[in-house]
């Protein structure tokens, strides 16, 4: 994996946001948008997934955190690839924790929980952390129902989740969602 795009804090660094892009995108594609909704004490890390063939896209090679084999809610999953991506994220988090940053806040945008059958047992911490999950109700890539299922499952073991629906939004972001994220960041990642 290439080095992540890092937008350093411009004041005393007391919080870090690790932002994972979607299929086919890069960390560069989101770094400036994330920095625009941040605060001076927040560092942003925007890694780029490795380029790999994606089964769902007829084997076309693109940045992906793991192979997507199906958009069926009960379809096959790339267990090894998902675990490899998880380990990469855990490594990024561990590096930040070594530098004195806590790891207890989460935001999800147009996402779902892979390997959901392993939860809640696989939830290893931060189950009391505030979580914001947003999803467009017209998303043709990650179906809205995936977001709903994820939110309902997470609520069972981490009850402090807020699921926000963005009417008419496809697999993208919108000004309303970005404003909600900025509000969440301001509320839950204040300077220390």
PDB file of N, CA and C in Angstrom, residues 3-11 13-19 27-47 96:
ATOM      1  N   UNK A   3       1.960   5.139   0.791  1.00  0.00           N
ATOM      2  CA  UNK A   3       1.855   5.933   2.016  1.00  0.00           C
ATOM      3  C   UNK A   3       0.542   6.704   2.000  1.00  0.00           C
ATOM      4  N   UNK A   4      -0.122   6.810   3.150  1.00  0.00           N
ATOM      5  CA  UNK A   4      -1.394   7.545   3.187  1.00  0.00           C
ATOM      6  C   UNK A   4      -1.173   9.043   3.021  1.00  0.00           C
ATOM      7  N   UNK A   5      -2.211   9.719   2.591  1.00  0.00           N
ATOM      8  CA  UNK A   5      -2.200  11.176   2.563  1.00  0.00           C
ATOM      9  C   UNK A   5      -2.446  11.620   3.999  1.00  0.00           C
ATOM     10  N   UNK A   6      -1.587  12.476   4.504  1.00  0.00           N
ATOM     11  CA  UNK A   6      -1.720  12.960   5.880  1.00  0.00           C
ATOM     12  C   UNK A   6      -1.874  14.471   5.850  1.00  0.00           C
ATOM     13  N   UNK A   7      -2.923  14.940   6.497  1.00  0.00           N
ATOM     14  CA  UNK A   7      -3.124  16.371   6.692  1.00  0.00           C
ATOM     15  C   UNK A   7      -2.882  16.605   8.178  1.00  0.00           C
ATOM     16  N   UNK A   8      -1.738  17.180   8.499  1.00  0.00           N
ATOM     17  CA  UNK A   8      -1.355  17.350   9.897  1.00  0.00           C
ATOM     18  C   UNK A   8      -2.170  18.431  10.585  1.00  0.00           C
ATOM     19  N   UNK A   9      -2.303  18.282  11.889  1.00  0.00           N
ATOM     20  CA  UNK A   9      -2.943  19.309  12.703  1.00  0.00           C
ATOM     21  C   UNK A   9      -2.099  20.573  12.612  1.00  0.00           C
ATOM     22  N   UNK A  10      -2.747  21.712  12.666  1.00  0.00           N
ATOM     23  CA  UNK A  10      -2.030  22.984  12.620  1.00  0.00           C
ATOM     24  C   UNK A  10      -1.905  23.612  14.008  1.00  0.00           C
ATOM     25  N   UNK A  11      -2.534  22.988  15.007  1.00  0.00           N
ATOM     26  CA  UNK A  11      -2.407  23.386  16.407  1.00  0.00           C
ATOM     27  C   UNK A  11      -1.965  22.133  17.165  1.00  0.00           C
ATOM     28  N   UNK A  13      -1.860  18.735  18.404  1.00  0.00           N
ATOM     29  CA  UNK A  13      -2.540  17.548  17.879  1.00  0.00           C
ATOM     30  C   UNK A  13      -3.143  16.732  19.022  1.00  0.00           C
ATOM     31  N   UNK A  14      -4.490  16.709  19.098  1.00  0.00           N
ATOM     32  CA  UNK A  14      -5.165  15.952  20.158  1.00  0.00           C
ATOM     33  C   UNK A  14      -6.212  14.969  19.627  1.00  0.00           C
ATOM     34  N   UNK A  15      -6.367  14.897  18.316  1.00  0.00           N
ATOM     35  CA  UNK A  15      -7.338  13.979  17.721  1.00  0.00           C
ATOM     36  C   UNK A  15      -6.883  13.616  16.314  1.00  0.00           C
ATOM     37  N   UNK A  16      -7.232  12.411  15.891  1.00  0.00           N
ATOM     38  CA  UNK A  16      -6.920  11.955  14.537  1.00  0.00           C
ATOM     39  C   UNK A  16      -8.158  11.316  13.939  1.00  0.00           C
ATOM     40  N   UNK A  17      -8.391  11.597  12.674  1.00  0.00           N
ATOM     41  CA  UNK A  17      -9.452  10.931  11.920  1.00  0.00           C
ATOM     42  C   UNK A  17      -8.786  10.149  10.802  1.00  0.00           C
ATOM     43  N   UNK A  18      -9.076   8.854  10.755  1.00  0.00           N
ATOM     44  CA  UNK A  18      -8.597   7.992   9.679  1.00  0.00           C
ATOM     45  C   UNK A  18      -9.782   7.779   8.749  1.00  0.00           C
ATOM     46  N   UNK A  19      -9.657   8.262   7.529  1.00  0.00           N
ATOM     47  CA  UNK A  19     -10.768   8.211   6.580  1.00  0.00           C
ATOM     48  C   UNK A  19     -10.464   7.196   5.487  1.00  0.00           C
ATOM     49  N   UNK A  27      -7.116   8.037  -1.248  1.00  0.00           N
ATOM     50  CA  UNK A  27      -7.020   8.959  -0.120  1.00  0.00           C
ATOM     51  C   UNK A  27      -6.922  10.396  -0.588  1.00  0.00           C
ATOM     52  N   UNK A  28      -6.261  10.607  -1.739  1.00  0.00           N
ATOM     53  CA  UNK A  28      -6.143  11.962  -2.297  1.00  0.00           C
ATOM     54  C   UNK A  28      -7.514  12.536  -2.635  1.00  0.00           C
ATOM     55  N   UNK A  29      -8.444  11.673  -3.025  1.00  0.00           N
ATOM     56  CA  UNK A  29      -9.763  12.126  -3.428  1.00  0.00           C
ATOM     57  C   UNK A  29     -10.586  12.722  -2.294  1.00  0.00           C
ATOM     58  N   UNK A  30     -10.193  12.435  -1.047  1.00  0.00           N
ATOM     59  CA  UNK A  30     -10.978  12.903   0.094  1.00  0.00           C
ATOM     60  C   UNK A  30     -10.216  13.780   1.073  1.00  0.00           C
ATOM     61  N   UNK A  31      -8.908  13.850   0.969  1.00  0.00           N
ATOM     62  CA  UNK A  31      -8.106  14.559   1.974  1.00  0.00           C
ATOM     63  C   UNK A  31      -8.528  16.019   2.145  1.00  0.00           C
ATOM     64  N   UNK A  32      -8.718  16.737   1.062  1.00  0.00           N
ATOM     65  CA  UNK A  32      -9.073  18.153   1.194  1.00  0.00           C
ATOM     66  C   UNK A  32     -10.487  18.331   1.741  1.00  0.00           C
ATOM     67  N   UNK A  33     -11.412  17.454   1.369  1.00  0.00           N
ATOM     68  CA  UNK A  33     -12.782  17.538   1.896  1.00  0.00           C
ATOM     69  C   UNK A  33     -12.795  17.275   3.398  1.00  0.00           C
ATOM     70  N   UNK A  34     -12.005  16.312   3.835  1.00  0.00           N
ATOM     71  CA  UNK A  34     -11.936  16.013   5.261  1.00  0.00           C
ATOM     72  C   UNK A  34     -11.304  17.173   6.017  1.00  0.00           C
ATOM     73  N   UNK A  35     -10.212  17.701   5.494  1.00  0.00           N
ATOM     74  CA  UNK A  35      -9.536  18.819   6.153  1.00  0.00           C
ATOM     75  C   UNK A  35     -10.465  20.031   6.256  1.00  0.00           C
ATOM     76  N   UNK A  36     -11.340  20.210   5.283  1.00  0.00           N
ATOM     77  CA  UNK A  36     -12.243  21.365   5.277  1.00  0.00           C
ATOM     78  C   UNK A  36     -13.272  21.307   6.402  1.00  0.00           C
ATOM     79  N   UNK A  37     -13.588  20.114   6.891  1.00  0.00           N
ATOM     80  CA  UNK A  37     -14.570  20.006   7.972  1.00  0.00           C
ATOM     81  C   UNK A  37     -13.913  19.769   9.324  1.00  0.00           C
ATOM     82  N   UNK A  38     -12.593  19.766   9.356  1.00  0.00           N
ATOM     83  CA  UNK A  38     -11.877  19.514  10.596  1.00  0.00           C
ATOM     84  C   UNK A  38     -11.640  20.767  11.409  1.00  0.00           C
ATOM     85  N   UNK A  39     -10.830  20.608  12.425  1.00  0.00           N
ATOM     86  CA  UNK A  39     -10.409  21.695  13.298  1.00  0.00           C
ATOM     87  C   UNK A  39      -8.891  21.657  13.391  1.00  0.00           C
ATOM     88  N   UNK A  40      -8.270  22.753  13.817  1.00  0.00           N
ATOM     89  CA  UNK A  40      -6.802  22.816  13.821  1.00  0.00           C
ATOM     90  C   UNK A  40      -6.108  21.720  14.646  1.00  0.00           C
ATOM     91  N   UNK A  41      -6.788  21.153  15.649  1.00  0.00           N
ATOM     92  CA  UNK A  41      -6.168  20.138  16.502  1.00  0.00           C
ATOM     93  C   UNK A  41      -6.286  18.711  15.935  1.00  0.00           C
ATOM     94  N   UNK A  42      -6.936  18.584  14.784  1.00  0.00           N
ATOM     95  CA  UNK A  42      -7.195  17.254  14.210  1.00  0.00           C
ATOM     96  C   UNK A  42      -6.249  16.957  13.052  1.00  0.00           C
ATOM     97  N   UNK A  43      -5.664  15.782  13.111  1.00  0.00           N
ATOM     98  CA  UNK A  43      -4.840  15.242  12.023  1.00  0.00           C
ATOM     99  C   UNK A  43      -5.726  14.282  11.231  1.00  0.00           C
ATOM    100  N   UNK A  44      -5.633  14.338   9.908  1.00  0.00           N
ATOM    101  CA  UNK A  44      -6.375  13.421   9.049  1.00  0.00           C
ATOM    102  C   UNK A  44      -5.404  12.472   8.372  1.00  0.00           C
ATOM    103  N   UNK A  45      -5.740  11.196   8.392  1.00  0.00           N
ATOM    104  CA  UNK A  45      -4.974  10.182   7.674  1.00  0.00           C
ATOM    105  C   UNK A  45      -5.921   9.576   6.656  1.00  0.00           C
ATOM    106  N   UNK A  46      -5.554   9.679   5.394  1.00  0.00           N
ATOM    107  CA  UNK A  46      -6.399   9.183   4.304  1.00  0.00           C
ATOM    108  C   UNK A  46      -5.603   8.159   3.498  1.00  0.00           C
ATOM    109  N   UNK A  47      -5.605   6.903   3.942  1.00  0.00           N
ATOM    110  CA  UNK A  47      -4.871   5.884   3.194  1.00  0.00           C
ATOM    111  C   UNK A  47      -5.563   5.572   1.872  1.00  0.00           C
ATOM    112  N   UNK A  96      -1.327   5.882  16.158  1.00  0.00           N
ATOM    113  CA  UNK A  96      -1.849   7.116  16.737  1.00  0.00           C
ATOM    114  C   UNK A  96      -1.935   7.013  18.260  1.00  0.00           C
TER     115      UNK A  96
END
